Coordinates of C-alpha atoms in Angstrom, one line a residue:
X273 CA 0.0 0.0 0.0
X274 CA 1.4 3.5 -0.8
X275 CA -0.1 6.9 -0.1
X276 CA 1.6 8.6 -2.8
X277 CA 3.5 11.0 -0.6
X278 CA 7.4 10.8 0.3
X279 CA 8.1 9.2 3.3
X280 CA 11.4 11.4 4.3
X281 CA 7.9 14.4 4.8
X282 CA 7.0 12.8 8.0
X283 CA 10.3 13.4 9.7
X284 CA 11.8 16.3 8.4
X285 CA 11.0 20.1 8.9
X286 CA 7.5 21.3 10.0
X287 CA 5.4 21.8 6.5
X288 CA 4.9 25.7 5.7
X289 CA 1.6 25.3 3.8
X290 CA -1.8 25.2 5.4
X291 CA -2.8 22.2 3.8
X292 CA 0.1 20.4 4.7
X293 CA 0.2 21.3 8.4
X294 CA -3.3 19.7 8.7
X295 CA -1.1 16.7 8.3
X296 CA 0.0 17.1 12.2
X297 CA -2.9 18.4 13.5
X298 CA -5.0 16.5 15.3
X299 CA -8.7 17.3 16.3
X300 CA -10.1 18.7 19.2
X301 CA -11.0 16.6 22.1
X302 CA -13.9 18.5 23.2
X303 CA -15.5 18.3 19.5
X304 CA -17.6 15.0 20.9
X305 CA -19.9 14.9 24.3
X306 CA -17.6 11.8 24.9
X307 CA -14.2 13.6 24.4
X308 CA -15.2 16.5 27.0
X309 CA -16.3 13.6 29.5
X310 CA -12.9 12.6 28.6
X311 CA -11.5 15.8 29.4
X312 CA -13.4 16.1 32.9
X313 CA -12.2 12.8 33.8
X314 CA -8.6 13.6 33.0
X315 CA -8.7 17.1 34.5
X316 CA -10.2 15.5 37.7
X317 CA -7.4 13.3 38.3
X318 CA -5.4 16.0 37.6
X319 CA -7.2 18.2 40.3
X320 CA -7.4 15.5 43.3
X321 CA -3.5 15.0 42.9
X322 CA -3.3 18.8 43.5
X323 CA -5.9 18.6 46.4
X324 CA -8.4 20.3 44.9
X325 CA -11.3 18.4 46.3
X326 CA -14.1 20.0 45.4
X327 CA -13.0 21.1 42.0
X328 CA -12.3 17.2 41.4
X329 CA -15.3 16.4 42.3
X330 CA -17.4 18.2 40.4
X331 CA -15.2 17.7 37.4
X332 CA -15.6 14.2 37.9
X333 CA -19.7 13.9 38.5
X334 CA -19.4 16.3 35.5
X335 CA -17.3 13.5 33.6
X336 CA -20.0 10.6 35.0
X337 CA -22.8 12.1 32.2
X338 CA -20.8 11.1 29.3
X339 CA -23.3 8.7 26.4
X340 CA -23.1 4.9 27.3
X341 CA -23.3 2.8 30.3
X342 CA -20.6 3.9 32.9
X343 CA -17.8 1.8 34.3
X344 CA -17.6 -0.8 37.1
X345 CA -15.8 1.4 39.5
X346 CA -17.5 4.5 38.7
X347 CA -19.6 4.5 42.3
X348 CA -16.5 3.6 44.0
X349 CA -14.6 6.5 43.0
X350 CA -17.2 8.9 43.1
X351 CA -17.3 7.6 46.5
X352 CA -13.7 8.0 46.9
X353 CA -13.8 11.7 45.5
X354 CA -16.6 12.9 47.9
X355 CA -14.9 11.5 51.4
X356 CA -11.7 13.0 50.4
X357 CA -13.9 16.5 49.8
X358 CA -15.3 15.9 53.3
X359 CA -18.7 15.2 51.9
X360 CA -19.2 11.9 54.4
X361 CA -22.4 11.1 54.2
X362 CA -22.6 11.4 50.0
X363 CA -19.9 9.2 49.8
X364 CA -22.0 6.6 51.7
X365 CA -24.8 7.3 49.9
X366 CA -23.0 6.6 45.9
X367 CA -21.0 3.5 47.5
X368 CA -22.9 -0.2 46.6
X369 CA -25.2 -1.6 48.4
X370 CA -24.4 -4.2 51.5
X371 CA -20.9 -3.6 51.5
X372 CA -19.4 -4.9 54.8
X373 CA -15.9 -4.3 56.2
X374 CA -13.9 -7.6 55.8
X375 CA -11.1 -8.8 58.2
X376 CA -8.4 -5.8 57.9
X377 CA -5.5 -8.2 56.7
X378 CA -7.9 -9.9 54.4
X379 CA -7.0 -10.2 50.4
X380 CA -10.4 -9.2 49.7
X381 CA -9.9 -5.5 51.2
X382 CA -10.6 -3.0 48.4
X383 CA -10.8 0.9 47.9
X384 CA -14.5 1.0 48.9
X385 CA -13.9 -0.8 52.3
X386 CA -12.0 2.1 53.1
X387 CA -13.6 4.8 52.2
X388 CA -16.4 3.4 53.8
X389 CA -14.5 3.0 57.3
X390 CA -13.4 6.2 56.9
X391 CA -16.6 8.4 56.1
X392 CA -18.5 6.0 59.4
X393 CA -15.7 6.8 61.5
X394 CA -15.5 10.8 60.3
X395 CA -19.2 10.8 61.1
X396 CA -18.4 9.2 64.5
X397 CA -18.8 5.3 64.3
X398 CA -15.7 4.3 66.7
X399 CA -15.8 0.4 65.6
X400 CA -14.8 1.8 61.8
X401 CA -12.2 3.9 63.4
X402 CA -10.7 1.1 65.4
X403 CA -10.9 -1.0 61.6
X404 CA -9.0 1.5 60.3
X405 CA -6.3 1.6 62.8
X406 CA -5.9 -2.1 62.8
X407 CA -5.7 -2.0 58.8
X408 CA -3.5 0.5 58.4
X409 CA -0.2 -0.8 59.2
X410 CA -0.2 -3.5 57.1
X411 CA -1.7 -1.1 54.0
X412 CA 0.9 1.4 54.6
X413 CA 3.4 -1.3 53.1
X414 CA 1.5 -1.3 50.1
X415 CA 1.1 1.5 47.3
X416 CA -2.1 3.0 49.2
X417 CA 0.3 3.9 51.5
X418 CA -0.5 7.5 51.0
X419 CA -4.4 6.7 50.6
X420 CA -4.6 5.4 54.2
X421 CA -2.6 7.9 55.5
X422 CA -5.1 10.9 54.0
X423 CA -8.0 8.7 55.4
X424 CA -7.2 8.9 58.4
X425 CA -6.3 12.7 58.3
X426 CA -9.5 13.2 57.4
X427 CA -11.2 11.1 59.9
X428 CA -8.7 13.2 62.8
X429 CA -9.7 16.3 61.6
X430 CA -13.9 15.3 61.5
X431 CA -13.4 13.6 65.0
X432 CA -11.1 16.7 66.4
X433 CA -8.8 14.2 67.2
X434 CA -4.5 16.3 67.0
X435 CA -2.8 13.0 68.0
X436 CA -4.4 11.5 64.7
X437 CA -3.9 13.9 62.7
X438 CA -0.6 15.1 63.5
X439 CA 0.6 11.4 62.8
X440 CA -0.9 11.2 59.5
X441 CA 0.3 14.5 58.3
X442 CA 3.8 12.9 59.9
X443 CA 3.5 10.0 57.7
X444 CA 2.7 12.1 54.5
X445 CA 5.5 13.9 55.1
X446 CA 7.8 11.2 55.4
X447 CA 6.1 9.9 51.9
X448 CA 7.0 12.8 49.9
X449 CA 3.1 14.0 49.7
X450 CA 3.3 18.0 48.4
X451 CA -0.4 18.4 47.7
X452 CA -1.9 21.8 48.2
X453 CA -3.9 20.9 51.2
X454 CA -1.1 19.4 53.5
X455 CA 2.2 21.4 53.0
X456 CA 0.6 24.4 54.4
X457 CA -0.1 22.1 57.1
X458 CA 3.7 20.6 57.0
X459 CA 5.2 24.5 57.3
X460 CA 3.2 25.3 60.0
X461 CA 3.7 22.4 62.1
X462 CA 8.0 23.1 61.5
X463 CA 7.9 26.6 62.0
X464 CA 5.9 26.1 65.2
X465 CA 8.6 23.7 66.1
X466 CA 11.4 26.3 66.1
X467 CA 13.5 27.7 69.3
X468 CA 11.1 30.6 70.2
X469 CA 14.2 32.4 71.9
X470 CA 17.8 32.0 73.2
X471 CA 18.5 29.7 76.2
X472 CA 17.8 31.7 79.5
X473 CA 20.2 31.0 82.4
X474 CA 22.9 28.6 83.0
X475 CA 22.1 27.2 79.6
X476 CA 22.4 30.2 77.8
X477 CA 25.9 31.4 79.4
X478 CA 28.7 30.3 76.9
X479 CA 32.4 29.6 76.8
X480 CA 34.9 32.8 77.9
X481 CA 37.3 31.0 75.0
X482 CA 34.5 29.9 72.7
X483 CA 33.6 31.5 69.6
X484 CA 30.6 34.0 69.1
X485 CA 29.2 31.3 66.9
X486 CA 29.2 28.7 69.0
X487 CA 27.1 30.8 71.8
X488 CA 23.6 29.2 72.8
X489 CA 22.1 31.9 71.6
X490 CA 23.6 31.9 68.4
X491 CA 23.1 28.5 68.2
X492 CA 19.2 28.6 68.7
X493 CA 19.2 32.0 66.0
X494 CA 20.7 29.2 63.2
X495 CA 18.7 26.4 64.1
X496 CA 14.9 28.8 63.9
X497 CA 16.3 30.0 60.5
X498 CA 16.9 26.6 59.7
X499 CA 13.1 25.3 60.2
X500 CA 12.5 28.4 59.0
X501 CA 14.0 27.7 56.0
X502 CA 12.8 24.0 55.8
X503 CA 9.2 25.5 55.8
X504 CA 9.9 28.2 53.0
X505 CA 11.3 25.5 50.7
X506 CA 8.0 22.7 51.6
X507 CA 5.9 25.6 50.5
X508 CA 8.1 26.2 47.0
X509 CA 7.0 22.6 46.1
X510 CA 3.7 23.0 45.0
X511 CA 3.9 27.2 44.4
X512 CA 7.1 27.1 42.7
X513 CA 6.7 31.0 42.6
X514 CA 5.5 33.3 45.8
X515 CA 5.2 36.2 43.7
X516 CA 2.5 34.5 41.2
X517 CA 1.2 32.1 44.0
X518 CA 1.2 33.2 47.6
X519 CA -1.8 31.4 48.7
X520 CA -0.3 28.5 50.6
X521 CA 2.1 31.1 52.6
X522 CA -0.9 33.2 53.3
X523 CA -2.9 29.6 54.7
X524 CA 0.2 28.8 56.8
X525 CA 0.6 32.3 58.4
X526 CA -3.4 31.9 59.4
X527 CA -2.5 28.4 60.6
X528 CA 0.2 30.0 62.8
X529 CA -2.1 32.8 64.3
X530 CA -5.0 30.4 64.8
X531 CA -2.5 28.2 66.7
X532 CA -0.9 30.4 69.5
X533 CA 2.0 31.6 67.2
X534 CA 1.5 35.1 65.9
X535 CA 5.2 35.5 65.9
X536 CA 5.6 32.6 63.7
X537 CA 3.2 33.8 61.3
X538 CA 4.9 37.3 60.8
X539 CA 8.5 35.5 60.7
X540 CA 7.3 33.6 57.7
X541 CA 5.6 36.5 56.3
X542 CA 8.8 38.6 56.5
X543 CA 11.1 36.0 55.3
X544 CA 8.7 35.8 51.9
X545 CA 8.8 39.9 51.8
X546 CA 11.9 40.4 52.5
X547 CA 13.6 37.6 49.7
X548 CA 11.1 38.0 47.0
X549 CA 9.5 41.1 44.9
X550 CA 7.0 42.6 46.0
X551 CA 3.7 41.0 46.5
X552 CA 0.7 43.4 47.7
X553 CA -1.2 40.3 49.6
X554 CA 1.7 39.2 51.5
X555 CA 2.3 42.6 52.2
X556 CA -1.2 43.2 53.7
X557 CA -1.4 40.0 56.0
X558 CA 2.4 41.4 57.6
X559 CA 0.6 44.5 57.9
X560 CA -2.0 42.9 60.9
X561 CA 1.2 41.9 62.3
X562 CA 2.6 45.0 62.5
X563 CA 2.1 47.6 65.3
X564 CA 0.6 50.8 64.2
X565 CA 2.5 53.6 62.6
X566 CA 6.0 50.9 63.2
X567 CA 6.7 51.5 59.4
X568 CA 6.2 55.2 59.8
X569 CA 8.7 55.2 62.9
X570 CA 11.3 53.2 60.9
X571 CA 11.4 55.7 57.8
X572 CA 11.5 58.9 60.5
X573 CA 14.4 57.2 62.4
X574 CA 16.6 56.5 59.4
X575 CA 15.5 59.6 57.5
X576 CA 17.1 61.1 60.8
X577 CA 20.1 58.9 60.7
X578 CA 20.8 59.8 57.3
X579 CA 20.6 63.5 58.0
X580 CA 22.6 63.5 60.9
X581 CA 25.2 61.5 59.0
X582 CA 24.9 63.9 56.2
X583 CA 25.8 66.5 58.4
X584 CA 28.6 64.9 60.2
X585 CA 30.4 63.8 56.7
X586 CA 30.1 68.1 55.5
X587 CA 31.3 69.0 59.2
X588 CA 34.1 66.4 59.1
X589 CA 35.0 67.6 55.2
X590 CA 35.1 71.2 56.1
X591 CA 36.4 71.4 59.2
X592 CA 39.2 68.7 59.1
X593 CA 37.6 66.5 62.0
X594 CA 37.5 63.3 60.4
X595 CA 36.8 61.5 63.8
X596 CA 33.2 63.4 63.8
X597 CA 31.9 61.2 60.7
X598 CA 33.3 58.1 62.4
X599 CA 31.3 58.8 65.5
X600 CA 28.3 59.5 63.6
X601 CA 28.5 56.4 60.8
X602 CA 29.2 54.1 64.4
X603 CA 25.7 55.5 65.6
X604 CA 24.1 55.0 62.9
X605 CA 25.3 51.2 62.4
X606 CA 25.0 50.7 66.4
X607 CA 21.2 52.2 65.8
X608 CA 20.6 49.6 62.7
X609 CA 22.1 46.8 64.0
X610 CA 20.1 46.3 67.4
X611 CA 16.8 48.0 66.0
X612 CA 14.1 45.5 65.9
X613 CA 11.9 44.4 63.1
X614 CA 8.5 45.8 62.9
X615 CA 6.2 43.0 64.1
X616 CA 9.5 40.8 65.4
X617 CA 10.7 41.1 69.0
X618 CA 14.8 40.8 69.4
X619 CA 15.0 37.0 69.1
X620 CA 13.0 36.8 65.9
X621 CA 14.6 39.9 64.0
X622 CA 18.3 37.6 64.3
X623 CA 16.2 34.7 63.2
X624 CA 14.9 36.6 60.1
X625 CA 18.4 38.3 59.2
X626 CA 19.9 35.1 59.5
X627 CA 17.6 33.7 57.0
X628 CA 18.2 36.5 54.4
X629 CA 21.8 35.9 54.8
X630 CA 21.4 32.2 53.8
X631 CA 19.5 32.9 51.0
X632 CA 22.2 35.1 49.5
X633 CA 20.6 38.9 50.9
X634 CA 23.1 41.2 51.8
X635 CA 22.3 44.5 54.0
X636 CA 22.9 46.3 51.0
X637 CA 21.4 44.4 48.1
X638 CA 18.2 42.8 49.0
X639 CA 17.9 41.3 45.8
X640 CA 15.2 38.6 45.6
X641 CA 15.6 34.8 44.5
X642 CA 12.5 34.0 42.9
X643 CA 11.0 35.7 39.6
X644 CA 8.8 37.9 38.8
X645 CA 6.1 36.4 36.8
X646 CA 3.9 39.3 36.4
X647 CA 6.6 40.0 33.2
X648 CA 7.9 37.0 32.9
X649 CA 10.6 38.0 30.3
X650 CA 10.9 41.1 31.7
X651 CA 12.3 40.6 34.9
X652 CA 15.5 42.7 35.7
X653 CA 17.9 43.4 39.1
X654 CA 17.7 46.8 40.6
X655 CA 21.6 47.6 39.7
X656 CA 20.9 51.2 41.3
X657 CA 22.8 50.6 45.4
X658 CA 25.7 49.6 43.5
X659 CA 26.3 51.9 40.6
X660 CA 25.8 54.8 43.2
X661 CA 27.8 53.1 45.8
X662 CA 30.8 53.0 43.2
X663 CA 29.9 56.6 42.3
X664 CA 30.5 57.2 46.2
X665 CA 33.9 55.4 46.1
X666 CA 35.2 57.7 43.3
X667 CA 33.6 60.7 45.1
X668 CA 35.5 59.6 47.9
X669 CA 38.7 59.1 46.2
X670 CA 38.7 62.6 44.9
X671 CA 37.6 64.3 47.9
X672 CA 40.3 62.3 50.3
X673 CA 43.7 63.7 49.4
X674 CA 42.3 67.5 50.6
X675 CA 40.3 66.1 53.7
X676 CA 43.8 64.3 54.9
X677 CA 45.4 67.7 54.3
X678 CA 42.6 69.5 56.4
X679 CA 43.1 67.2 59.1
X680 CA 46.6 67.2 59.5
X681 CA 46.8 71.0 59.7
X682 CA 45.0 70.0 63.2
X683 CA 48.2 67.2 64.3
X684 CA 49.2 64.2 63.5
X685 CA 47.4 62.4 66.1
X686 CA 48.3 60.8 69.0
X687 CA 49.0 56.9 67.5
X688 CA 48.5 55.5 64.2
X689 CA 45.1 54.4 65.0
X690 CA 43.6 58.3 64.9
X691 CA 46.4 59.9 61.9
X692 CA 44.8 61.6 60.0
X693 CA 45.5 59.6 56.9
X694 CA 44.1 56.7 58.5
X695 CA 40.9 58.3 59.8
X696 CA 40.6 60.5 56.7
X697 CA 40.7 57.1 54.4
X698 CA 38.4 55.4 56.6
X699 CA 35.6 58.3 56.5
X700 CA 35.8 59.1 52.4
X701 CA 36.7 55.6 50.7
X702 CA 35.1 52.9 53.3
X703 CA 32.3 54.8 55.1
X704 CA 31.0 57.4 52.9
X705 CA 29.9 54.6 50.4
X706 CA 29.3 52.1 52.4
X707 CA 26.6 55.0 53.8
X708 CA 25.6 56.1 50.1
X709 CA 25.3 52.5 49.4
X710 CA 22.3 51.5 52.1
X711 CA 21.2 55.0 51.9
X712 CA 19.8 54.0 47.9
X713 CA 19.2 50.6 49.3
X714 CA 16.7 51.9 50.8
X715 CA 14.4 53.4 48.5
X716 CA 11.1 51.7 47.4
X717 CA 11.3 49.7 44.3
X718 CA 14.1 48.3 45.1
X719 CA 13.3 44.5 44.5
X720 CA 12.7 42.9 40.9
X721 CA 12.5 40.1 39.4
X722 CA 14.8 37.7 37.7
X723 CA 14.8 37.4 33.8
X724 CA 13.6 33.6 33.2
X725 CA 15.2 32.4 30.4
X726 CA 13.6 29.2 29.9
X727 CA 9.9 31.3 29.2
X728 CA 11.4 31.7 25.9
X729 CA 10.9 28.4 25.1
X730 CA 7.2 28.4 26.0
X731 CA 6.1 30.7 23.0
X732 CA 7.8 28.7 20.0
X733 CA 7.7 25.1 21.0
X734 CA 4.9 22.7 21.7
X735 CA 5.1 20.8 25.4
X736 CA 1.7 19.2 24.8
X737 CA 2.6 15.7 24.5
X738 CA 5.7 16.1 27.2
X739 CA 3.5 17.1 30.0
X740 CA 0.0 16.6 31.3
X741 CA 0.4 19.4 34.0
X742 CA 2.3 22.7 34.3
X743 CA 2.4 24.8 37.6
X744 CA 4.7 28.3 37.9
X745 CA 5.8 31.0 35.7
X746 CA 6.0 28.5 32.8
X747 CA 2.7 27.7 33.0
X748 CA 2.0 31.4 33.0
X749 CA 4.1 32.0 30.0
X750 CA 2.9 28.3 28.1
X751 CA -0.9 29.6 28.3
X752 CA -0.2 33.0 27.1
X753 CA 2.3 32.4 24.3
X754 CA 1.3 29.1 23.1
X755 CA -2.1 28.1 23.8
X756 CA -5.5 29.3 22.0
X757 CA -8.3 30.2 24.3
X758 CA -11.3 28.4 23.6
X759 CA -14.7 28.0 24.9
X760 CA -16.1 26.8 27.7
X761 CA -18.1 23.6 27.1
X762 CA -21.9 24.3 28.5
X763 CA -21.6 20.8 30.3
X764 CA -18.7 21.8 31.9
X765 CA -19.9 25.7 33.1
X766 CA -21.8 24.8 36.1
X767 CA -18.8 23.0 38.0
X768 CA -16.0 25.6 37.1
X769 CA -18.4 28.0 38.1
X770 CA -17.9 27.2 41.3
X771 CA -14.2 27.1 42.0
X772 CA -12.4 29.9 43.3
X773 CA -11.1 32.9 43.9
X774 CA -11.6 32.6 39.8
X775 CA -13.2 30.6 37.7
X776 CA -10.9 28.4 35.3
X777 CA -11.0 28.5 31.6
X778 CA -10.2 26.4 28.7
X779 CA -7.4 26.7 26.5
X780 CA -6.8 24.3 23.5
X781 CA -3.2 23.4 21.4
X782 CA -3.1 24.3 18.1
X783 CA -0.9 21.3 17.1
X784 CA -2.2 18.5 19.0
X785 CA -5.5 19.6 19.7
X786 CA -5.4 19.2 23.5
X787 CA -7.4 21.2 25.8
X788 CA -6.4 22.6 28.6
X789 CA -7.7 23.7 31.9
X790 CA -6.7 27.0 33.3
X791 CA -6.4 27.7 36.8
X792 CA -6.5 31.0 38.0
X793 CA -5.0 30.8 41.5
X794 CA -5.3 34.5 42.2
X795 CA -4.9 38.2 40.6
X796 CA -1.0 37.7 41.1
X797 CA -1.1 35.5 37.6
X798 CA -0.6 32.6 38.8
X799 CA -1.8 29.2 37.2
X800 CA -2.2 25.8 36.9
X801 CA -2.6 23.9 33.7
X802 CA -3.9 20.7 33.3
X803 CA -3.9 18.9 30.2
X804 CA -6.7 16.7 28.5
X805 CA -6.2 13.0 26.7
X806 CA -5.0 14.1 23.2
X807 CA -6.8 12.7 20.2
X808 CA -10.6 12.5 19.3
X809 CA -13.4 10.2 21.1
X810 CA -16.3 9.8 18.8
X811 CA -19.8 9.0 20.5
X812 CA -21.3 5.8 20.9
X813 CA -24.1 5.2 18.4
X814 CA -27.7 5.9 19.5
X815 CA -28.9 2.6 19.7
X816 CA -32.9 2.9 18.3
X817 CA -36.0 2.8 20.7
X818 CA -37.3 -1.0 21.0
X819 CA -40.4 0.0 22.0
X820 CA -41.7 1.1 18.5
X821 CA -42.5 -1.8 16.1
X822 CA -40.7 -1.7 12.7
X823 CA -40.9 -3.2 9.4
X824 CA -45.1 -3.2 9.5
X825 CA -47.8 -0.5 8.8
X826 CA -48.5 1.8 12.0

């Protein structure tokens, strides 16, 4: 058999034409009532492995009305889908009838069984309870491992029962789970498990010889930025970007407050402000945190500093008194160093600048590590601190050789530690920038974003086929640069309808015909793709009504 076309076409470049390029285009999956079932099913797999419950859900009963008879374990995981949503009592409703709990190390022991157990023992039945605590060591060495494990969170949370659930989020942990609905969970529970403050007392007294490190305070300062960090890089698993997703550290700061820890909760909210671009709601939940008019007080003292300073530097270059600029920059550092964080008391504002010094933020700098995906090719650093800081250092430079002449007409000091060459250099080429330098550091706007060069890729090459779910900036950049928006199928509108804080969309591939589901996750861009089956699923014939006689007269 031969088509008539040359074989060496189906490898080689893309075709140009628009008759040729239907070659490689396949048809949309939502052209068919079966292919958007298809498309709900797919997308609500897609949705429970992200913990969106409800979403799933509905995307699944939405997937249930496809033509033809449904499968065999449709009830089940309907079933399965409503108890992990914490809709109990449905799930025992859809589940088949006269099911009974068998022995829990029997072989017959199924899915149903326990989500059975679980929605009884959620709703209060303590026999299913005790079942599923007999049955779960011997399923957690199977692949339901995880399964059993969210079971019974669920069932601790229904039941108010923190032993139960703390051990089940425990075990989740342990099994690499980085769903939307536990990490917050996860971060919360380490950050609450940090040192609160240094050691009081004999404890906290340390070695005459020792270094300043090893102190027990300094030791407690390392190991809170430590499970400080910990939590900040759980939470990056499933947001990938604070700046377009800031939701889960906004849930864990609530779980903080609602759990005795309000100084936890504005730790974590300062370590995300402080190491990433500016994001206006993380911004407003460290403003509850935050006394009063604090911020206000911290721009009046250092507008103060800097005056004073300024003051001291003309004094110092006019008079020939370069020790009255040393004074002044040691006040203002003294002033810096042991003022608190607005919202932190002493013990939590080391914790935090111990944390920006891990991740690489200087004093001077502050230069974020994640990307800004508002422009997500348009990211750039905020050069400005050290252009004028090297400005300062050839002011300096120029203005040194006639302050050390000013000062000398005054003495030559009485040791080498106050010449005036020494103390002129140290007041024009160290100080004087190193001032100018935090002085620029400190306007606002100082913190972009990153340029991301892999977005590029996102707007000329098809990923359709590689991946079945994006999350991050390049899921912001795939949608917009690559995928078509399409509309929303009317079988579909009533269960997007309902998620929130925005309703998702459908997008569709121009190559493969794929559709995609869009998910807004709030107005900082950020979004979740997940990606249909690709290729075409024609209905099931109509099969015609027996009830009508055929072949005779009427």
């Amino acid at each position: 058999m031969t088509t008539g076309q040359d074989p060496a076409q189906l490898f080689g470049p893309p075709p140009t034409s628009a008759t040729q390029q239907q070659l490689f285009t396949g048809g949309s999956v939502l052209q068919t009532r079966t292919g958007v079932a298809a498309a709900a099913d797919a997308w609500s797999v897609g949705a429970m492995n992200l913990d969106l419950d409800d979403l799933a859900v509905d995307l699944l009963e939405a997937s249930m009305r496809r033509p033809g008879p449904q499968p065999d374990h449709a009830p089940g995981r309907h079933a399965s889908a409503l108890m992990m949503a914490g809709r109990y009592a449905d799930a025992l409703a859809v589940l088949p009838a006269g099911l009974v709990l068998p022995d829990p190390g029997s072989d017959d022991l199924q899915r149903d069984h326990l989500v059975q157990a679980t929605c009884r023992a959620a709703l209060g039945d303590d026999g299913a309870l005790l079942w599923l605590r007999q049955a779960a060591p011997l399923i957690s060495a199977t692949d339901w491992a995880g399964y059993i494990a969210h079971c019974l969170l669920r069932v601790g949370d229904a039941r108010g029962d923190l032993e139960l659930a703390g051990a089940s989020l425990a075990q989740l942990q342990r099994l690499g789970d980085r769903g939307r609905r536990v990490v917050p969970r996860m971060a919360a529970d380490v950050v609450a498990s940090r040192p609160r403050s240094a050691p009081a007392g004999r404890a906290g007294r340390g070695r005459l010889w020792g270094s300043n490190r090893d102190h027990p305070a300094a030791v407690a300062v390392r190991e809170a930025a430590d499970r400080l960090r910990l939590a900040t890089d759980l939470l990056h698993g499933p947001s990938e970007s604070f700046v377009s997703d800031p939701g889960l550290v906004l849930e864990t700061a609530e779980r903080l407050r609602q759990g005795g820890d309000p100084q936890g909760a504005a730790l974590l909210l300062h370590a995300v402000d402080r190491t990433n671009p500016h994001v206006r709601r993380v911004e407003e939940a460290l403003a509850t945190y935050v006394p009063p008019g604090a911020y206000g007080r911290r721009r009046l003292r250092r507008a103060l500093l800097l005056t004073l300073a300024g003051i001291a530097f003309l004094v110092s270059g006019l008079t020939g008194h370069p020790m009255v600029a040393v004074v002044a920059a040691l006040v203002v550092g003294g002033v810096e160093i042991f003022a608190r964080e607005p919202g932190l008391d002493r013990f939590g504002t080391n914790v935090l600048a111990e944390y920006a010094e891990k991740a690489g933020i200087r004093p001077f700098w502050l230069l974020p590590r994640s990307v800004a995906d508002e422009t997500p090719v348009a990211g750039t650093r905020r050069r400005s601190p050290l252009v004028l800081g090297v400005v300062a250092l050839a002011l300096g430079a120029v203005v040194f050789p006639g302050a050390w002449d000013a000062a000398a007409e005054h003495g030559t000091g009485t040791s080498w530690l106050t010449s005036p060459g020494l103390t002129s250099f140290l007041v024009w080429v160290v100080l004087f920038p190193v001032l100018v330098t935090w002085a620029v550091s400190l306007l606002p706007g100082r913190r972009l974003g990153y340029v991301v060069p892999r977005l590029s890729a996102a707007q000329t090459d098809c990923q359709c086929r590689r991946f079945t779910g994006l999350s991050g900036p390049f899921a912001f950049a795939y949608a917009a640069g690559h995928l078509t928006p399409l509309a929303t199928p009317p079988e579909l509108e009533p269960a997007l309808r309902r998620f929130s804080p925005l309703p998702p969309s459908v997008s569709g591939c121009p190559m493969t015909g794929a559709a995609w589901l869009v998910l807004i996750l709030g107005p900082e861009n950020g979004r979740l793709l997940l990606r249909s089956p690709i290729g075409t699923f024609p209905d099931p014939e109509e099969r015609p009504d027996d009830s009508l006689p055929t072949g005779q007269y009427l």
